[in-house]
PDB file of C-alpha atoms and ligand atoms in Angstrom:
ATOM      1  CA  MET A1380      17.221 -19.012 -16.495  1.00  0.00           C
ATOM      2  CA  ASN A1381      14.055 -19.870 -14.379  1.00  0.00           C
ATOM      3  CA  PRO A1382      13.981 -17.986 -11.110  1.00  0.00           C
ATOM      4  CA  GLY A1383      14.657 -20.060  -7.941  1.00  0.00           C
ATOM      5  CA  THR A1384      12.004 -20.530  -5.199  1.00  0.00           C
ATOM      6  CA  LEU A1385      12.022 -18.675  -1.930  1.00  0.00           C
ATOM      7  CA  TYR A1386      11.061 -21.115   0.906  1.00  0.00           C
ATOM      8  CA  VAL A1387       9.807 -19.561   4.296  1.00  0.00           C
ATOM      9  CA  VAL A1388      10.744 -22.247   6.726  1.00  0.00           C
ATOM     10  CA  ALA A1389       9.471 -22.378  10.447  1.00  0.00           C
ATOM     11  CA  THR A1390      11.787 -23.780  12.976  1.00  0.00           C
ATOM     12  CA  PRO A1391      11.415 -24.817  16.496  1.00  0.00           C
ATOM     13  CA  ILE A1392      10.578 -22.427  19.390  1.00  0.00           C
ATOM     14  CA  GLY A1393      12.557 -24.353  21.965  1.00  0.00           C
ATOM     15  CA  ASN A1394      11.915 -28.126  21.279  1.00  0.00           C
ATOM     16  CA  LEU A1395      14.122 -29.492  18.611  1.00  0.00           C
ATOM     17  CA  GLY A1396      11.551 -32.409  18.293  1.00  0.00           C
ATOM     18  CA  ASP A1397       9.202 -29.834  16.602  1.00  0.00           C
ATOM     19  CA  MET A1398      11.335 -29.510  13.530  1.00  0.00           C
ATOM     20  CA  SER A1399       9.399 -30.964  10.693  1.00  0.00           C
ATOM     21  CA  ALA A1400      10.865 -33.411   8.274  1.00  0.00           C
ATOM     22  CA  ARG A1401       9.949 -31.262   5.513  1.00  0.00           C
ATOM     23  CA  ALA A1402      11.772 -28.360   6.969  1.00  0.00           C
ATOM     24  CA  VAL A1403      14.756 -30.545   7.194  1.00  0.00           C
ATOM     25  CA  GLN A1404      14.377 -31.745   3.762  1.00  0.00           C
ATOM     26  CA  ILE A1405      14.071 -28.262   2.179  1.00  0.00           C
ATOM     27  CA  LEU A1406      16.959 -26.624   4.223  1.00  0.00           C
ATOM     28  CA  GLY A1407      19.227 -29.317   3.038  1.00  0.00           C
ATOM     29  CA  GLN A1408      18.299 -28.982  -0.595  1.00  0.00           C
ATOM     30  CA  VAL A1409      18.350 -25.161  -1.022  1.00  0.00           C
ATOM     31  CA  ASP A1410      21.445 -23.282  -2.355  1.00  0.00           C
ATOM     32  CA  ARG A1411      21.539 -20.899   0.452  1.00  0.00           C
ATOM     33  CA  ILE A1412      19.829 -20.135   3.722  1.00  0.00           C
ATOM     34  CA  ALA A1413      18.980 -16.523   4.822  1.00  0.00           C
ATOM     35  CA  ALA A1414      18.998 -16.622   8.698  1.00  0.00           C
ATOM     36  CA  GLU A1415      18.173 -13.856  11.083  1.00  0.00           C
ATOM     37  CA  ASP A1416      21.341 -14.615  13.090  1.00  0.00           C
ATOM     38  CA  THR A1417      23.652 -17.138  11.477  1.00  0.00           C
ATOM     39  CA  ARG A1418      25.580 -17.907  14.703  1.00  0.00           C
ATOM     40  CA  HIS A1419      22.308 -18.692  16.439  1.00  0.00           C
ATOM     41  CA  SER A1420      21.037 -20.918  13.552  1.00  0.00           C
ATOM     42  CA  LEU A1421      24.287 -22.818  12.876  1.00  0.00           C
ATOM     43  CA  PRO A1422      23.921 -25.311  15.824  1.00  0.00           C
ATOM     44  CA  LEU A1423      20.361 -25.974  14.841  1.00  0.00           C
ATOM     45  CA  LEU A1424      21.408 -26.626  11.176  1.00  0.00           C
ATOM     46  CA  ARG A1425      24.357 -28.784  12.137  1.00  0.00           C
ATOM     47  CA  HIS A1426      22.261 -30.765  14.505  1.00  0.00           C
ATOM     48  CA  PHE A1427      19.850 -31.862  11.551  1.00  0.00           C
ATOM     49  CA  GLY A1428      22.898 -32.384   9.192  1.00  0.00           C
ATOM     50  CA  VAL A1429      22.255 -29.228   7.116  1.00  0.00           C
ATOM     51  CA  ASN A1430      25.417 -27.906   5.722  1.00  0.00           C
ATOM     52  CA  VAL A1431      24.312 -24.992   3.185  1.00  0.00           C
ATOM     53  CA  PRO A1432      25.899 -21.549   2.947  1.00  0.00           C
ATOM     54  CA  LEU A1433      24.320 -18.969   5.172  1.00  0.00           C
ATOM     55  CA  THR A1434      23.579 -15.277   4.754  1.00  0.00           C
ATOM     56  CA  ALA A1435      22.514 -13.077   7.430  1.00  0.00           C
ATOM     57  CA  LEU A1436      19.059 -11.171   7.158  1.00  0.00           C
ATOM     58  CA  HIS A1437      17.985  -9.152   9.944  1.00  0.00           C
ATOM     59  CA  GLU A1438      16.052  -6.042  10.706  1.00  0.00           C
ATOM     60  CA  HIS A1439      19.133  -3.994  10.362  1.00  0.00           C
ATOM     61  CA  ASN A1440      20.381  -5.118   6.920  1.00  0.00           C
ATOM     62  CA  GLU A1441      17.083  -6.215   5.323  1.00  0.00           C
ATOM     63  CA  ARG A1442      16.785  -3.065   3.052  1.00  0.00           C
ATOM     64  CA  GLU A1443      20.137  -3.943   1.467  1.00  0.00           C
ATOM     65  CA  GLN A1444      20.365  -7.626   1.794  1.00  0.00           C
ATOM     66  CA  GLY A1445      16.837  -8.300   0.532  1.00  0.00           C
ATOM     67  CA  PRO A1446      17.405  -6.971  -3.001  1.00  0.00           C
ATOM     68  CA  ARG A1447      20.674  -8.943  -3.224  1.00  0.00           C
ATOM     69  CA  LEU A1448      18.845 -12.133  -2.254  1.00  0.00           C
ATOM     70  CA  ILE A1449      16.132 -11.333  -4.876  1.00  0.00           C
ATOM     71  CA  GLU A1450      18.855 -10.890  -7.478  1.00  0.00           C
ATOM     72  CA  ALA A1451      20.144 -14.336  -6.382  1.00  0.00           C
ATOM     73  CA  LEU A1452      16.733 -15.826  -6.704  1.00  0.00           C
ATOM     74  CA  LEU A1453      16.072 -14.193 -10.268  1.00  0.00           C
ATOM     75  CA  GLY A1454      19.395 -15.796 -11.123  1.00  0.00           C
ATOM     76  CA  GLY A1455      18.033 -19.298 -10.366  1.00  0.00           C
ATOM     77  CA  GLU A1456      19.256 -19.825  -6.739  1.00  0.00           C
ATOM     78  CA  SER A1457      16.633 -21.417  -4.409  1.00  0.00           C
ATOM     79  CA  ILE A1458      16.728 -19.783  -0.912  1.00  0.00           C
ATOM     80  CA  ALA A1459      15.361 -20.652   2.415  1.00  0.00           C
ATOM     81  CA  LEU A1460      14.359 -18.071   4.974  1.00  0.00           C
ATOM     82  CA  ILE A1461      14.501 -18.981   8.583  1.00  0.00           C
ATOM     83  CA  SER A1462      14.458 -16.761  11.834  1.00  0.00           C
ATOM     84  CA  ASP A1463      15.978 -17.420  15.412  1.00  0.00           C
ATOM     85  CA  ALA A1464      12.848 -19.434  16.277  1.00  0.00           C
ATOM     86  CA  GLY A1465       9.346 -20.120  15.011  1.00  0.00           C
ATOM     87  CA  THR A1466       7.754 -18.772  11.915  1.00  0.00           C
ATOM     88  CA  PRO A1467       9.603 -16.097   9.953  1.00  0.00           C
ATOM     89  CA  LEU A1468       7.675 -12.737   9.678  1.00  0.00           C
ATOM     90  CA  VAL A1469       5.729 -13.251  12.689  1.00  0.00           C
ATOM     91  CA  SER A1470       7.349 -10.412  14.788  1.00  0.00           C
ATOM     92  CA  ASP A1471      10.490 -11.550  12.839  1.00  0.00           C
ATOM     93  CA  PRO A1472      12.373 -10.227   9.815  1.00  0.00           C
ATOM     94  CA  GLY A1473      11.501 -11.257   6.099  1.00  0.00           C
ATOM     95  CA  TYR A1474       8.583  -9.008   5.249  1.00  0.00           C
ATOM     96  CA  ARG A1475      10.438  -6.836   2.805  1.00  0.00           C
ATOM     97  CA  LEU A1476      12.172  -9.953   1.185  1.00  0.00           C
ATOM     98  CA  VAL A1477       8.923 -12.003   0.670  1.00  0.00           C
ATOM     99  CA  ARG A1478       7.190  -8.738  -0.538  1.00  0.00           C
ATOM    100  CA  GLY A1479       9.871  -7.970  -2.928  1.00  0.00           C
ATOM    101  CA  ALA A1480      10.197 -11.686  -4.205  1.00  0.00           C
ATOM    102  CA  ARG A1481       6.430 -11.860  -4.933  1.00  0.00           C
ATOM    103  CA  ALA A1482       6.597  -8.493  -6.768  1.00  0.00           C
ATOM    104  CA  GLN A1483       9.151 -10.087  -9.058  1.00  0.00           C
ATOM    105  CA  GLY A1484       7.030 -13.130  -9.761  1.00  0.00           C
ATOM    106  CA  ILE A1485       9.214 -15.332  -7.604  1.00  0.00           C
ATOM    107  CA  THR A1486       7.339 -18.457  -6.173  1.00  0.00           C
ATOM    108  CA  VAL A1487       7.193 -18.078  -2.234  1.00  0.00           C
ATOM    109  CA  VAL A1488       6.513 -21.423  -0.541  1.00  0.00           C
ATOM    110  CA  PRO A1489       5.646 -21.671   3.073  1.00  0.00           C
ATOM    111  CA  VAL A1490       6.997 -24.535   5.058  1.00  0.00           C
ATOM    112  CA  PRO A1491       4.765 -24.167   8.066  1.00  0.00           C
ATOM    113  CA  GLY A1492       5.600 -25.359  11.751  1.00  0.00           C
ATOM    114  CA  PRO A1493       6.137 -23.876  15.273  1.00  0.00           C
ATOM    115  CA  CYS A1494       4.951 -20.540  16.152  1.00  0.00           C
ATOM    116  CA  ALA A1495       4.572 -19.137  19.696  1.00  0.00           C
ATOM    117  CA  LEU A1496       1.345 -17.290  18.881  1.00  0.00           C
ATOM    118  CA  THR A1497      -0.559 -20.255  17.524  1.00  0.00           C
ATOM    119  CA  ALA A1498       0.860 -22.742  20.234  1.00  0.00           C
ATOM    120  CA  ALA A1499      -0.343 -20.382  23.035  1.00  0.00           C
ATOM    121  CA  LEU A1500      -3.711 -19.957  21.384  1.00  0.00           C
ATOM    122  CA  SER A1501      -4.126 -23.670  20.883  1.00  0.00           C
ATOM    123  CA  ALA A1502      -3.684 -24.451  24.442  1.00  0.00           C
ATOM    124  CA  ALA A1503      -5.151 -21.384  26.344  1.00  0.00           C
ATOM    125  CA  GLY A1504      -8.915 -22.125  26.166  1.00  0.00           C
ATOM    126  CA  LEU A1505      -9.978 -18.649  25.251  1.00  0.00           C
ATOM    127  CA  PRO A1506     -12.001 -17.894  22.177  1.00  0.00           C
ATOM    128  CA  THR A1507      -9.963 -18.462  18.936  1.00  0.00           C
ATOM    129  CA  ASP A1508     -12.676 -17.855  16.254  1.00  0.00           C
ATOM    130  CA  HIS A1509     -11.711 -14.325  16.085  1.00  0.00           C
ATOM    131  CA  PHE A1510      -8.487 -12.985  17.580  1.00  0.00           C
ATOM    132  CA  ILE A1511      -6.002 -10.056  17.091  1.00  0.00           C
ATOM    133  CA  PHE A1512      -2.371 -10.230  17.269  1.00  0.00           C
ATOM    134  CA  GLU A1513      -0.621  -7.151  18.720  1.00  0.00           C
ATOM    135  CA  GLY A1514       2.980  -8.445  18.599  1.00  0.00           C
ATOM    136  CA  PHE A1515       5.043  -6.514  21.145  1.00  0.00           C
ATOM    137  CA  LEU A1516       3.694  -3.640  23.124  1.00  0.00           C
ATOM    138  CA  PRO A1517       5.519  -0.287  23.022  1.00  0.00           C
ATOM    139  CA  ALA A1518       8.651  -0.372  25.302  1.00  0.00           C
ATOM    140  CA  LYS A1519       7.780   3.136  26.730  1.00  0.00           C
ATOM    141  CA  ALA A1520       5.384   3.141  29.509  1.00  0.00           C
ATOM    142  CA  ALA A1521       3.307   6.042  28.311  1.00  0.00           C
ATOM    143  CA  ALA A1522       2.926   4.505  24.724  1.00  0.00           C
ATOM    144  CA  ARG A1523       2.201   1.104  26.131  1.00  0.00           C
ATOM    145  CA  ARG A1524      -0.581   2.484  28.299  1.00  0.00           C
ATOM    146  CA  ALA A1525      -2.127   4.526  25.452  1.00  0.00           C
ATOM    147  CA  ARG A1526      -2.083   1.432  23.334  1.00  0.00           C
ATOM    148  CA  LEU A1527      -3.728  -0.684  25.960  1.00  0.00           C
ATOM    149  CA  GLN A1528      -6.282   2.115  26.466  1.00  0.00           C
ATOM    150  CA  ILE A1529      -7.200   1.936  22.741  1.00  0.00           C
ATOM    151  CA  LEU A1530      -7.614  -1.825  22.970  1.00  0.00           C
ATOM    152  CA  SER A1531      -9.800  -1.730  26.136  1.00  0.00           C
ATOM    153  CA  THR A1532     -13.029  -2.172  24.238  1.00  0.00           C
ATOM    154  CA  GLU A1533     -11.749  -4.649  21.571  1.00  0.00           C
ATOM    155  CA  VAL A1534     -14.126  -7.672  21.685  1.00  0.00           C
ATOM    156  CA  ARG A1535     -11.678 -10.244  20.030  1.00  0.00           C
ATOM    157  CA  THR A1536      -9.273 -12.295  22.091  1.00  0.00           C
ATOM    158  CA  LEU A1537      -5.825 -10.155  22.230  1.00  0.00           C
ATOM    159  CA  ALA A1538      -2.586 -11.739  21.842  1.00  0.00           C
ATOM    160  CA  PHE A1539       0.731 -10.155  22.837  1.00  0.00           C
ATOM    161  CA  PHE A1540       4.376 -11.135  22.799  1.00  0.00           C
ATOM    162  CA  GLU A1541       6.280 -10.315  25.974  1.00  0.00           C
ATOM    163  CA  SER A1542       9.823 -10.365  27.234  1.00  0.00           C
ATOM    164  CA  SER A1543      10.984 -11.323  30.736  1.00  0.00           C
ATOM    165  CA  HIS A1544      11.945  -7.710  31.796  1.00  0.00           C
ATOM    166  CA  ARG A1545       8.577  -6.261  30.993  1.00  0.00           C
ATOM    167  CA  ILE A1546       6.025  -8.872  31.907  1.00  0.00           C
ATOM    168  CA  GLU A1547       5.377  -7.467  35.246  1.00  0.00           C
ATOM    169  CA  ALA A1548       4.870  -3.840  33.991  1.00  0.00           C
ATOM    170  CA  SER A1549       2.722  -5.039  31.168  1.00  0.00           C
ATOM    171  CA  LEU A1550       0.506  -7.025  33.347  1.00  0.00           C
ATOM    172  CA  GLN A1551       0.062  -3.945  35.795  1.00  0.00           C
ATOM    173  CA  ASP A1552      -0.752  -1.770  32.640  1.00  0.00           C
ATOM    174  CA  MET A1553      -3.228  -4.388  31.550  1.00  0.00           C
ATOM    175  CA  VAL A1554      -4.983  -4.412  35.064  1.00  0.00           C
ATOM    176  CA  ASP A1555      -5.376  -0.808  34.825  1.00  0.00           C
ATOM    177  CA  ALA A1556      -6.550  -0.567  31.120  1.00  0.00           C
ATOM    178  CA  PHE A1557      -8.775  -3.731  30.961  1.00  0.00           C
ATOM    179  CA  GLY A1558      -9.843  -4.181  34.667  1.00  0.00           C
ATOM    180  CA  ALA A1559      -8.497  -6.471  37.367  1.00  0.00           C
ATOM    181  CA  THR A1560     -10.852  -9.219  36.607  1.00  0.00           C
ATOM    182  CA  ARG A1561     -10.566  -9.527  32.787  1.00  0.00           C
ATOM    183  CA  GLU A1562      -9.637 -13.232  32.147  1.00  0.00           C
ATOM    184  CA  ALA A1563      -6.230 -13.974  30.537  1.00  0.00           C
ATOM    185  CA  VAL A1564      -3.718 -16.576  30.058  1.00  0.00           C
ATOM    186  CA  LEU A1565       0.031 -16.578  30.528  1.00  0.00           C
ATOM    187  CA  ALA A1566       1.948 -19.000  28.166  1.00  0.00           C
ATOM    188  CA  ARG A1567       5.672 -19.093  29.218  1.00  0.00           C
ATOM    189  CA  GLU A1568       8.621 -21.063  27.680  1.00  0.00           C
ATOM    190  CA  LEU A1569       6.444 -23.009  25.401  1.00  0.00           C
ATOM    191  CA  THR A1570       7.659 -26.303  24.269  1.00  0.00           C
ATOM    192  CA  LYS A1571      10.582 -26.065  26.734  1.00  0.00           C
ATOM    193  CA  THR A1572      11.416 -27.603  30.072  1.00  0.00           C
ATOM    194  CA  PHE A1573       9.746 -24.970  32.248  1.00  0.00           C
ATOM    195  CA  GLU A1574       6.665 -24.590  29.960  1.00  0.00           C
ATOM    196  CA  THR A1575       4.008 -22.994  32.021  1.00  0.00           C
ATOM    197  CA  ILE A1576       0.361 -22.075  30.935  1.00  0.00           C
ATOM    198  CA  ARG A1577      -1.580 -20.178  33.610  1.00  0.00           C
ATOM    199  CA  GLY A1578      -5.081 -18.793  33.307  1.00  0.00           C
ATOM    200  CA  GLY A1579      -6.750 -16.464  35.665  1.00  0.00           C
ATOM    201  CA  GLU A1580      -8.073 -13.061  36.230  1.00  0.00           C
ATOM    202  CA  LEU A1581      -5.486 -10.432  35.159  1.00  0.00           C
ATOM    203  CA  GLU A1582      -4.931  -9.110  38.796  1.00  0.00           C
ATOM    204  CA  GLN A1583      -4.480 -12.688  39.985  1.00  0.00           C
ATOM    205  CA  LEU A1584      -1.865 -13.285  37.293  1.00  0.00           C
ATOM    206  CA  ARG A1585      -0.134 -10.147  37.989  1.00  0.00           C
ATOM    207  CA  ALA A1586       0.076 -11.060  41.785  1.00  0.00           C
ATOM    208  CA  TRP A1587       1.355 -14.648  41.011  1.00  0.00           C
ATOM    209  CA  VAL A1588       4.142 -13.441  38.574  1.00  0.00           C
ATOM    210  CA  ALA A1589       5.131 -10.717  41.124  1.00  0.00           C
ATOM    211  CA  ALA A1590       5.413 -13.110  43.868  1.00  0.00           C
ATOM    212  CA  GLN A1591       7.541 -15.782  42.002  1.00  0.00           C
ATOM    213  CA  PRO A1592      10.780 -14.451  40.318  1.00  0.00           C
ATOM    214  CA  ASP A1593      10.865 -17.626  38.258  1.00  0.00           C
ATOM    215  CA  GLN A1594       7.715 -16.944  36.545  1.00  0.00           C
ATOM    216  CA  ARG A1595       9.345 -13.778  35.155  1.00  0.00           C
ATOM    217  CA  LYS A1596      11.987 -15.771  33.391  1.00  0.00           C
ATOM    218  CA  GLY A1597      11.969 -16.723  29.769  1.00  0.00           C
ATOM    219  CA  GLU A1598       9.643 -15.783  26.783  1.00  0.00           C
ATOM    220  CA  PHE A1599       5.995 -15.105  27.017  1.00  0.00           C
ATOM    221  CA  VAL A1600       2.858 -15.021  25.018  1.00  0.00           C
ATOM    222  CA  LEU A1601       0.063 -13.226  26.901  1.00  0.00           C
ATOM    223  CA  LEU A1602      -3.508 -13.681  25.698  1.00  0.00           C
ATOM    224  CA  VAL A1603      -6.395 -11.501  27.125  1.00  0.00           C
ATOM    225  CA  HIS A1604     -10.132 -12.270  26.687  1.00  0.00           C
ATOM    226  CA  GLY A1605     -11.866  -9.696  24.673  1.00  0.00           C
ATOM    227  CA  ALA A1606     -14.085  -6.948  26.160  1.00  0.00           C
ATOM    228  CA  GLU A1607     -17.709  -8.210  26.794  1.00  0.00           C
ATOM    229  CA  THR A1608     -19.331  -5.347  24.864  1.00  0.00           C
ATOM    230  CA  ARG A1609     -17.766  -2.881  22.570  1.00  0.00           C
ATOM    231  CA  VAL A1610     -18.758   0.192  24.463  1.00  0.00           C
ATOM    232  CA  VAL A1611     -18.360  -0.039  28.156  1.00  0.00           C
ATOM    233  CA  ASP A1612     -19.580   3.394  29.050  1.00  0.00           C
ATOM    234  CA  ALA A1613     -19.323   6.866  27.849  1.00  0.00           C
ATOM    235  CA  GLU A1614     -16.260   7.830  29.839  1.00  0.00           C
ATOM    236  CA  VAL A1615     -14.317   4.742  28.925  1.00  0.00           C
ATOM    237  CA  GLU A1616     -15.305   5.486  25.251  1.00  0.00           C
ATOM    238  CA  THR A1617     -14.110   9.079  25.483  1.00  0.00           C
ATOM    239  CA  ASP A1618     -10.839   7.955  27.130  1.00  0.00           C
ATOM    240  CA  ARG A1619     -10.301   5.321  24.246  1.00  0.00           C
ATOM    241  CA  VAL A1620     -10.858   7.846  21.517  1.00  0.00           C
ATOM    242  CA  LEU A1621      -8.806  10.569  23.235  1.00  0.00           C
ATOM    243  CA  SER A1622      -5.808   8.191  23.765  1.00  0.00           C
ATOM    244  CA  LEU A1623      -5.972   7.211  20.012  1.00  0.00           C
ATOM    245  CA  LEU A1624      -6.033  10.969  18.826  1.00  0.00           C
ATOM    246  CA  LEU A1625      -3.562  12.264  21.404  1.00  0.00           C
ATOM    247  CA  THR A1626      -0.888   9.880  19.789  1.00  0.00           C
ATOM    248  CA  GLU A1627      -1.240  12.050  16.446  1.00  0.00           C
ATOM    249  CA  LEU A1628      -2.770  15.441  17.375  1.00  0.00           C
ATOM    250  CA  PRO A1629      -2.312  18.378  19.753  1.00  0.00           C
ATOM    251  CA  VAL A1630      -4.614  18.353  22.745  1.00  0.00           C
ATOM    252  CA  LYS A1631      -6.964  21.035  21.463  1.00  0.00           C
ATOM    253  CA  GLN A1632      -7.492  19.268  18.120  1.00  0.00           C
ATOM    254  CA  ALA A1633      -7.751  15.893  19.662  1.00  0.00           C
ATOM    255  CA  ALA A1634     -10.432  17.201  22.221  1.00  0.00           C
ATOM    256  CA  ALA A1635     -12.418  18.806  19.531  1.00  0.00           C
ATOM    257  CA  LEU A1636     -12.513  15.832  17.311  1.00  0.00           C
ATOM    258  CA  ALA A1637     -13.137  13.386  20.190  1.00  0.00           C
ATOM    259  CA  ALA A1638     -16.021  15.496  21.288  1.00  0.00           C
ATOM    260  CA  ARG A1639     -17.547  15.225  17.684  1.00  0.00           C
ATOM    261  CA  ILE A1640     -16.903  11.444  17.496  1.00  0.00           C
ATOM    262  CA  THR A1641     -18.416  10.601  21.014  1.00  0.00           C
ATOM    263  CA  GLY A1642     -20.979  13.336  21.384  1.00  0.00           C
ATOM    264  CA  ALA A1643     -19.574  14.364  24.633  1.00  0.00           C
ATOM    265  CA  GLY A1644     -19.435  18.149  25.698  1.00  0.00           C
ATOM    266  CA  ARG A1645     -16.430  19.884  24.310  1.00  0.00           C
ATOM    267  CA  ASN A1646     -15.261  21.363  27.585  1.00  0.00           C
ATOM    268  CA  PRO A1647     -15.281  18.215  29.603  1.00  0.00           C
ATOM    269  CA  THR A1648     -13.501  16.445  26.736  1.00  0.00           C
ATOM    270  CA  TYR A1649     -10.852  19.163  26.651  1.00  0.00           C
ATOM    271  CA  GLN A1650     -10.262  18.761  30.289  1.00  0.00           C
ATOM    272  CA  ARG A1651     -10.015  15.084  30.107  1.00  0.00           C
ATOM    273  CA  ALA A1652      -7.613  15.362  27.248  1.00  0.00           C
ATOM    274  CA  LEU A1653      -5.321  17.655  29.224  1.00  0.00           C
ATOM    275  CA  ALA A1654      -5.367  15.139  32.041  1.00  0.00           C
ATOM    276  CA  LEU A1655      -4.502  12.228  29.845  1.00  0.00           C
ATOM    277  CA  LYS A1656      -1.680  14.047  28.261  1.00  0.00           C
ATOM    278  CA  ARG A1657      -0.470  14.907  31.665  1.00  0.00           C
ATOM    279  CA  ASP A1658      -0.606  11.361  32.808  1.00  0.00           C
ATOM    280  CA  ALA A1659       1.040  10.115  29.780  1.00  0.00           C
ATOM    281  CA  GLU A1660       3.961  12.489  30.238  1.00  0.00           C
ATOM    282  CA  GLY A1661       4.260  11.939  33.950  1.00  0.00           C
TER     283      GLY A1661
HETATM  284  N1  SAM B2060       8.558 -15.816  14.892  1.00  0.00           N
HETATM  285  C1  SAM B2060       8.335 -16.474  16.339  1.00  0.00           C
HETATM  286  C2  SAM B2060       7.319 -17.251  16.247  1.00  0.00           C
HETATM  287  O1  SAM B2060       6.772 -17.744  15.326  1.00  0.00           O
HETATM  288  O2  SAM B2060       7.067 -17.774  17.444  1.00  0.00           O
HETATM  289  C3  SAM B2060       8.385 -15.091  17.322  1.00  0.00           C
HETATM  290  C4  SAM B2060       9.555 -14.255  17.336  1.00  0.00           C
HETATM  291  S1  SAM B2060       9.442 -13.015  18.352  1.00  0.00           S
HETATM  292  C5  SAM B2060      10.925 -12.136  17.992  1.00  0.00           C
HETATM  293  C6  SAM B2060       9.916 -13.629  19.931  1.00  0.00           C
HETATM  294  C7  SAM B2060       8.778 -13.668  20.969  1.00  0.00           C
HETATM  295  O3  SAM B2060       7.988 -14.592  20.584  1.00  0.00           O
HETATM  296  C8  SAM B2060       9.186 -13.667  22.319  1.00  0.00           C
HETATM  297  O4  SAM B2060       9.568 -12.635  22.968  1.00  0.00           O
HETATM  298  C9  SAM B2060       8.033 -14.413  23.030  1.00  0.00           C
HETATM  299  O5  SAM B2060       7.107 -13.335  23.282  1.00  0.00           O
HETATM  300  C10 SAM B2060       7.396 -15.143  21.845  1.00  0.00           C
HETATM  301  N2  SAM B2060       8.093 -16.557  21.958  1.00  0.00           N
HETATM  302  C11 SAM B2060       8.919 -17.061  21.262  1.00  0.00           C
HETATM  303  N3  SAM B2060       9.138 -18.457  21.723  1.00  0.00           N
HETATM  304  C12 SAM B2060       8.451 -18.624  22.741  1.00  0.00           C
HETATM  305  C13 SAM B2060       8.234 -19.788  23.665  1.00  0.00           C
HETATM  306  N4  SAM B2060       8.886 -20.892  23.492  1.00  0.00           N
HETATM  307  N5  SAM B2060       7.324 -19.551  24.591  1.00  0.00           N
HETATM  308  C14 SAM B2060       6.483 -18.372  24.739  1.00  0.00           C
HETATM  309  N6  SAM B2060       6.696 -17.464  23.945  1.00  0.00           N
HETATM  310  C15 SAM B2060       7.560 -17.538  22.986  1.00  0.00           C
END
């Protein structure tokens, strides 16, 4: 028995018109569709006349369900993987399944289509020759701020996914970490009725979102222009290195290592590490 094929199929991020003809064709011909949330995907599949058995594959069952799906593929079934919206594996489940399938020599075929990340990048007018995708920032404020501090000297365009309940806090933390005047673009509800793509300086965007409750609703991609130069100044660089090391090491070790990396004095670096630690805990 020849193994079946695993198709990784992108679905719309809000606008059904973005479903590709090839996606509909593949979804209609496979033996089974692995969906992040079967109840969520059912209306979409019915809309396109797809009536194929569904299996749930989400972050909580991927460890057990992945191997079962791989067994089915090895047994000759063809399977399509979809997520709730957009491209599977882009901040969505499927990584273990795809990796496991490839390790078994199973053919994995992408069926590309909508993706909030590329949609936002394509319309933002920020440099796209090099960019980094950070996915979702940490939910806890201290971890989020530490992450942003680490990213503050990144020269490539930065891309983040964000949800409605954290957009204001994240914008504020970005103003603090990247500076009020750093250029950014907020892409909200892409492809949907209330699609809004707004560019400006970070502080302007923060104030605009804070003033308009409607602009805090829905789904967001936040793009931030990269830093102009890699090392802004010695203090910023010391903070960046310390923030990174403090996520893994005790204060004393982090400070000693940071002083060696940056060439700054040991005592001021230690005092700064204590202050950063206090801020993070406060
Ligand atoms: N795999 C999906 C993709 O390819 O777009 C992304 C899934 S991720 C779990 C969901 C996040 O993507 C949302 O919180 C939001 O940040 C972003 N997103 C999804 N749809 C969006 C849309 N229509 N407009 C803006 N952002 C969107």
